[in-house]
mmCIF file of C-alpha atoms and ligand atoms in Angstrom:
data_model
loop_
_atom_site.group_PDB
_atom_site.id
_atom_site.type_symbol
_atom_site.label_atom_id
_atom_site.label_comp_id
_atom_site.label_asym_id
_atom_site.label_seq_id
_atom_site.Cartn_x
_atom_site.Cartn_y
_atom_site.Cartn_z
ATOM 1 C CA MET A 27 130.183 139.369 111.649
ATOM 2 C CA SER A 28 131.585 143.156 111.410
ATOM 3 C CA VAL A 29 134.236 144.043 113.813
ATOM 4 C CA ALA A 30 131.981 146.699 115.397
ATOM 5 C CA ALA A 31 129.298 143.891 116.285
ATOM 6 C CA GLN A 32 131.864 141.532 117.355
ATOM 7 C CA LEU A 33 133.505 144.538 119.650
ATOM 8 C CA THR A 34 130.154 144.931 121.016
ATOM 9 C CA GLU A 35 129.744 141.384 122.188
ATOM 10 C CA MET A 36 133.030 141.573 123.665
ATOM 11 C CA LYS A 37 132.379 144.942 125.399
ATOM 12 C CA GLN A 38 129.483 143.173 127.083
ATOM 13 C CA ALA A 39 131.708 140.139 128.168
ATOM 14 C CA ILE A 40 134.124 142.595 129.689
ATOM 15 C CA GLN A 41 131.564 144.596 131.753
ATOM 16 C CA GLU A 42 129.999 141.033 132.867
ATOM 17 C CA ALA A 43 133.381 140.092 134.005
ATOM 18 C CA CYS A 44 134.333 143.179 135.724
ATOM 19 C CA ARG A 45 130.934 142.972 137.710
ATOM 20 C CA THR A 46 131.866 139.469 138.863
ATOM 21 C CA CYS A 47 134.980 141.175 140.299
ATOM 22 C CA GLU A 48 134.114 144.470 141.102
ATOM 23 C CA ARG A 49 136.391 145.965 138.558
ATOM 24 C CA ASN A 50 136.190 149.045 136.400
ATOM 25 C CA PRO A 51 136.139 148.256 132.607
ATOM 26 C CA GLU A 52 137.949 151.328 131.766
ATOM 27 C CA ASP A 53 141.105 149.618 133.382
ATOM 28 C CA ILE A 54 141.008 146.839 130.751
ATOM 29 C CA ARG A 55 143.222 147.428 127.144
ATOM 30 C CA ILE A 56 141.497 145.776 124.589
ATOM 31 C CA ILE A 57 144.414 144.642 121.993
ATOM 32 C CA ALA A 58 143.434 143.692 118.659
ATOM 33 C CA VAL A 59 145.546 140.482 117.419
ATOM 34 C CA THR A 60 145.499 141.241 113.717
ATOM 35 C CA LYS A 61 148.294 138.578 112.524
ATOM 36 C CA TYR A 62 145.379 136.511 110.752
ATOM 37 C CA VAL A 63 143.532 139.262 109.087
ATOM 38 C CA SER A 64 143.738 141.429 106.242
ATOM 39 C CA ILE A 65 144.854 145.085 105.936
ATOM 40 C CA GLU A 66 140.916 145.840 104.998
ATOM 41 C CA ARG A 67 139.938 143.906 108.251
ATOM 42 C CA THR A 68 142.553 145.483 110.451
ATOM 43 C CA ILE A 69 141.535 149.268 109.060
ATOM 44 C CA GLU A 70 137.978 148.144 109.852
ATOM 45 C CA ALA A 71 138.951 147.452 113.367
ATOM 46 C CA LEU A 72 140.127 150.733 113.785
ATOM 47 C CA GLU A 73 137.138 152.439 112.371
ATOM 48 C CA ALA A 74 135.399 150.536 115.035
ATOM 49 C CA GLY A 75 136.878 152.274 117.742
ATOM 50 C CA ILE A 76 139.806 149.659 118.464
ATOM 51 C CA SER A 77 143.209 151.666 118.869
ATOM 52 C CA ASP A 78 145.435 149.107 120.256
ATOM 53 C CA LEU A 79 146.686 146.417 117.497
ATOM 54 C CA GLY A 80 148.956 143.315 118.113
ATOM 55 C CA GLU A 81 151.200 141.680 115.723
ATOM 56 C CA ASN A 82 153.670 138.581 116.360
ATOM 57 C CA ARG A 83 155.805 138.428 113.101
ATOM 58 C CA ARG A 84 158.054 141.077 111.696
ATOM 59 C CA GLU A 85 157.043 140.659 108.167
ATOM 60 C CA GLU A 86 153.609 140.775 108.750
ATOM 61 C CA PHE A 87 153.544 143.824 111.445
ATOM 62 C CA LEU A 88 155.652 145.683 109.127
ATOM 63 C CA ASN A 89 153.055 145.124 106.045
ATOM 64 C CA LYS A 90 150.161 146.602 108.135
ATOM 65 C CA TYR A 91 152.341 149.170 109.368
ATOM 66 C CA GLU A 92 153.274 150.626 106.283
ATOM 67 C CA SER A 93 149.350 151.373 105.527
ATOM 68 C CA ILE A 94 148.236 152.044 109.020
ATOM 69 C CA GLY A 95 151.406 153.649 110.676
ATOM 70 C CA GLU A 96 151.067 155.516 113.667
ATOM 71 C CA ARG A 97 147.174 155.815 113.580
ATOM 72 C CA ALA A 98 147.205 152.776 115.960
ATOM 73 C CA THR A 99 149.260 151.864 118.948
ATOM 74 C CA TRP A 100 151.218 148.703 118.042
ATOM 75 C CA HIS A 101 151.996 145.737 120.277
ATOM 76 C CA PHE A 102 154.340 143.270 119.233
ATOM 77 C CA ILE A 103 153.515 140.227 121.007
ATOM 78 C CA GLY A 104 155.520 137.499 119.322
ATOM 79 C CA SER A 105 159.065 135.759 120.214
ATOM 80 C CA LEU A 106 161.271 138.329 118.464
ATOM 81 C CA GLN A 107 164.893 137.196 117.314
ATOM 82 C CA SER A 108 167.542 139.612 118.392
ATOM 83 C CA ARG A 109 168.600 140.139 114.891
ATOM 84 C CA LYS A 110 165.172 141.760 113.885
ATOM 85 C CA VAL A 111 164.842 143.928 116.572
ATOM 86 C CA LYS A 112 166.052 146.689 114.825
ATOM 87 C CA ASP A 113 163.404 146.370 112.001
ATOM 88 C CA VAL A 114 160.466 146.935 114.217
ATOM 89 C CA ILE A 115 162.079 148.838 117.528
ATOM 90 C CA HIS A 116 161.415 152.174 115.921
ATOM 91 C CA GLN A 117 157.753 151.360 115.049
ATOM 92 C CA ILE A 118 156.302 149.397 117.981
ATOM 93 C CA ASP A 119 154.852 151.016 121.179
ATOM 94 C CA TYR A 120 155.006 148.131 123.333
ATOM 95 C CA LEU A 121 157.020 144.922 123.513
ATOM 96 C CA HIS A 122 154.967 141.981 125.187
ATOM 97 C CA SER A 123 157.916 139.324 124.843
ATOM 98 C CA LEU A 124 160.915 140.463 126.566
ATOM 99 C CA ASP A 125 162.269 136.935 128.002
ATOM 100 C CA ARG A 126 166.190 137.163 127.621
ATOM 101 C CA LYS A 127 169.170 139.350 128.371
ATOM 102 C CA SER A 128 170.207 138.991 124.483
ATOM 103 C CA LEU A 129 166.916 140.526 123.542
ATOM 104 C CA ALA A 130 167.229 143.395 126.349
ATOM 105 C CA LYS A 131 170.739 143.875 124.836
ATOM 106 C CA GLU A 132 169.434 144.339 121.545
ATOM 107 C CA VAL A 133 166.783 146.634 122.457
ATOM 108 C CA GLN A 134 169.128 148.496 124.486
ATOM 109 C CA LYS A 135 171.478 149.130 121.592
ATOM 110 C CA ARG A 136 168.907 149.715 118.889
ATOM 111 C CA ALA A 137 166.315 151.749 120.664
ATOM 112 C CA GLU A 138 166.441 155.622 120.343
ATOM 113 C CA ARG A 139 163.832 156.318 123.033
ATOM 114 C CA THR A 140 162.586 154.032 125.851
ATOM 115 C CA LEU A 141 160.468 151.146 125.455
ATOM 116 C CA PRO A 142 157.699 149.934 127.495
ATOM 117 C CA CYS A 143 158.331 146.298 127.493
ATOM 118 C CA PHE A 144 156.232 143.371 129.385
ATOM 119 C CA VAL A 145 158.258 140.469 130.673
ATOM 120 C CA GLN A 146 156.957 137.032 129.089
ATOM 121 C CA VAL A 147 156.588 134.194 131.681
ATOM 122 C CA ASN A 148 156.111 130.522 130.819
ATOM 123 C CA VAL A 149 154.428 130.095 133.941
ATOM 124 C CA SER A 150 152.824 126.505 133.003
ATOM 125 C CA GLY A 151 156.372 125.319 132.207
ATOM 126 C CA GLU A 152 155.326 123.830 128.930
ATOM 127 C CA GLU A 153 158.215 122.992 126.696
ATOM 128 C CA SER A 154 156.369 124.671 123.516
ATOM 129 C CA LYS A 155 156.150 127.967 125.469
ATOM 130 C CA GLN A 156 158.421 131.123 125.330
ATOM 131 C CA GLY A 157 159.385 132.975 128.548
ATOM 132 C CA LEU A 158 161.180 132.551 131.214
ATOM 133 C CA PRO A 159 160.504 130.607 134.186
ATOM 134 C CA PRO A 160 158.656 132.279 137.225
ATOM 135 C CA ASP A 161 161.863 131.610 139.728
ATOM 136 C CA GLU A 162 164.131 133.564 137.364
ATOM 137 C CA VAL A 163 161.743 136.672 136.755
ATOM 138 C CA GLU A 164 162.533 138.750 139.547
ATOM 139 C CA ARG A 165 166.580 138.229 139.002
ATOM 140 C CA PHE A 166 166.131 139.093 135.426
ATOM 141 C CA ILE A 167 164.005 142.398 136.030
ATOM 142 C CA GLU A 168 166.643 143.560 138.532
ATOM 143 C CA SER A 169 169.316 143.184 136.145
ATOM 144 C CA LEU A 170 167.657 145.445 133.503
ATOM 145 C CA GLN A 171 168.452 148.140 135.844
ATOM 146 C CA ALA A 172 171.207 149.571 133.776
ATOM 147 C CA TYR A 173 169.120 149.434 130.517
ATOM 148 C CA ASP A 174 167.666 152.737 130.002
ATOM 149 C CA LYS A 175 165.944 152.023 127.127
ATOM 150 C CA ILE A 176 163.954 149.412 128.752
ATOM 151 C CA HIS A 177 161.182 150.200 130.860
ATOM 152 C CA VAL A 178 159.238 147.058 132.502
ATOM 153 C CA VAL A 179 155.474 147.973 132.428
ATOM 154 C CA GLY A 180 154.145 144.627 133.682
ATOM 155 C CA LEU A 181 154.242 140.773 132.849
ATOM 156 C CA MET A 182 152.624 138.661 129.894
ATOM 157 C CA THR A 183 151.824 134.884 129.856
ATOM 158 C CA MET A 184 150.084 132.913 127.069
ATOM 159 C CA ALA A 185 148.117 130.343 129.227
ATOM 160 C CA PRO A 186 147.999 126.758 128.104
ATOM 161 C CA HIS A 187 145.069 124.761 126.641
ATOM 162 C CA VAL A 188 144.120 123.041 129.770
ATOM 163 C CA GLU A 189 140.752 121.001 130.772
ATOM 164 C CA HIS A 190 139.733 122.604 133.880
ATOM 165 C CA GLU A 191 139.130 126.222 134.513
ATOM 166 C CA GLU A 192 140.578 126.013 138.144
ATOM 167 C CA GLU A 193 143.990 125.235 136.377
ATOM 168 C CA LEU A 194 143.850 128.267 133.855
ATOM 169 C CA ARG A 195 143.067 130.376 137.145
ATOM 170 C CA ALA A 196 146.012 129.096 138.778
ATOM 171 C CA VAL A 197 148.318 130.245 135.762
ATOM 172 C CA PHE A 198 146.585 133.455 135.910
ATOM 173 C CA ARG A 199 147.178 133.976 139.688
ATOM 174 C CA LYS A 200 150.644 132.953 140.017
ATOM 175 C CA LEU A 201 151.284 135.579 137.486
ATOM 176 C CA ARG A 202 149.587 138.332 139.144
ATOM 177 C CA ALA A 203 151.095 136.916 142.423
ATOM 178 C CA LEU A 204 154.511 137.665 140.490
ATOM 179 C CA ARG A 205 153.704 141.024 139.483
ATOM 180 C CA ASP A 206 152.476 142.041 143.022
ATOM 181 C CA ILE A 207 155.985 141.241 144.319
ATOM 182 C CA ILE A 208 158.037 142.941 141.749
ATOM 183 C CA ARG A 209 155.468 146.305 141.624
ATOM 184 C CA ASP A 210 155.870 146.243 145.389
ATOM 185 C CA LYS A 211 159.743 146.555 145.245
ATOM 186 C CA ASN A 212 159.137 150.120 143.554
ATOM 187 C CA MET A 213 161.912 150.048 141.113
ATOM 188 C CA PRO A 214 161.815 152.943 138.904
ATOM 189 C CA HIS A 215 162.981 150.992 135.867
ATOM 190 C CA ALA A 216 160.139 148.533 136.526
ATOM 191 C CA PRO A 217 156.984 149.729 137.749
ATOM 192 C CA CYS A 218 155.247 146.426 136.628
ATOM 193 C CA GLU A 219 152.128 147.636 137.326
ATOM 194 C CA HIS A 220 150.305 145.471 134.389
ATOM 195 C CA LEU A 221 149.236 142.351 133.448
ATOM 196 C CA SER A 222 148.999 140.857 129.921
ATOM 197 C CA MET A 223 146.979 137.961 129.791
ATOM 198 C CA GLY A 224 144.273 136.522 128.535
ATOM 199 C CA MET A 225 143.170 135.657 124.438
ATOM 200 C CA SER A 226 139.797 134.732 122.794
ATOM 201 C CA ASN A 227 138.984 131.801 124.652
ATOM 202 C CA ASP A 228 140.096 132.874 128.197
ATOM 203 C CA PHE A 229 139.828 136.657 128.413
ATOM 204 C CA ALA A 230 136.951 136.633 131.018
ATOM 205 C CA ILE A 231 138.402 134.423 133.303
ATOM 206 C CA ALA A 232 141.693 136.511 132.802
ATOM 207 C CA ILE A 233 140.103 139.860 133.614
ATOM 208 C CA GLU A 234 138.547 138.225 136.726
ATOM 209 C CA GLU A 235 142.261 137.270 137.864
ATOM 210 C CA GLY A 236 143.604 140.809 137.105
ATOM 211 C CA ALA A 237 144.393 141.002 133.393
ATOM 212 C CA THR A 238 144.852 144.858 132.646
ATOM 213 C CA HIS A 239 145.764 143.988 128.877
ATOM 214 C CA ILE A 240 144.003 140.843 127.141
ATOM 215 C CA ARG A 241 145.005 140.109 123.554
ATOM 216 C CA VAL A 242 142.120 138.876 121.323
ATOM 217 C CA GLY A 243 142.536 137.861 117.716
ATOM 218 C CA THR A 244 139.720 135.239 116.579
ATOM 219 C CA SER A 245 136.686 136.379 118.518
ATOM 220 C CA LEU A 246 137.158 140.116 117.793
ATOM 221 C CA VAL A 247 138.689 140.307 114.401
ATOM 222 C CA GLY A 248 138.361 136.723 113.181
HETATM 223 C C1 PLP B 302 147.408 134.839 118.603
HETATM 224 C C2 PLP B 302 147.702 135.759 119.882
HETATM 225 C C3 PLP B 302 146.753 135.946 120.561
HETATM 226 C C4 PLP B 302 145.239 136.229 120.094
HETATM 227 O O1 PLP B 302 144.586 134.577 119.916
HETATM 228 P P1 PLP B 302 143.357 134.391 119.821
HETATM 229 O O2 PLP B 302 143.101 133.200 120.425
HETATM 230 O O3 PLP B 302 143.157 134.454 118.380
HETATM 231 O O4 PLP B 302 142.332 135.513 120.209
HETATM 232 C C5 PLP B 302 147.030 136.528 121.996
HETATM 233 N N1 PLP B 302 148.488 136.680 122.193
HETATM 234 C C6 PLP B 302 149.597 136.109 121.484
HETATM 235 C C7 PLP B 302 150.935 136.071 122.128
HETATM 236 C C8 PLP B 302 149.110 135.553 120.442
HETATM 237 O O5 PLP B 302 150.367 135.040 119.305
#
């Protein structure tokens, strides 16, 4: 299917989810995750009206950036080794995977402008998942105050594969509750208003639970 057709379907699903929870669809940012697809398919997505692209690997990101450049808003959504920060920091618009002090230090050292970041949280506690345990997030974000190149705009999580929808909702709710606590502290370096959560299989549920940024690959550009 064309990206345009898949985008139409996705927008309908987003509207439906927004109706259920009385939200405005315009408050949901769609990030097309293009990590599995070619440059041609990525350009097709831009032509279909998508403006935000997500990549999770340095090489693939740089490859696409070379062709597409500033025509897109770039979200780096994968785990990032500190030594690779310098390769992507000047090109990306958002980092969704800030999860440790050493990475923050490297961003601070290399960035030439303030980078909007999401702090990645491992809500479910699965060992295979990146991210900070929920009980460390508040202190971590407070500790970033001195890092003037980092602006914490929200929290991000990857939901686990679970059997029951309620388990999934519980993960999203927990991230939202954590976001509320941090946002309500009104820290100038960490407005923390956003929630990056929801992928192809669970974006509708994530929206019902408050997602502001959904990261969708397979069901949009796949
Ligand atoms: C691959 C990926 C996605 C998109 O996954 P789909 O299931 O294809 O929608 C979202 N977020 C992250 C961090 C990813 O690595």
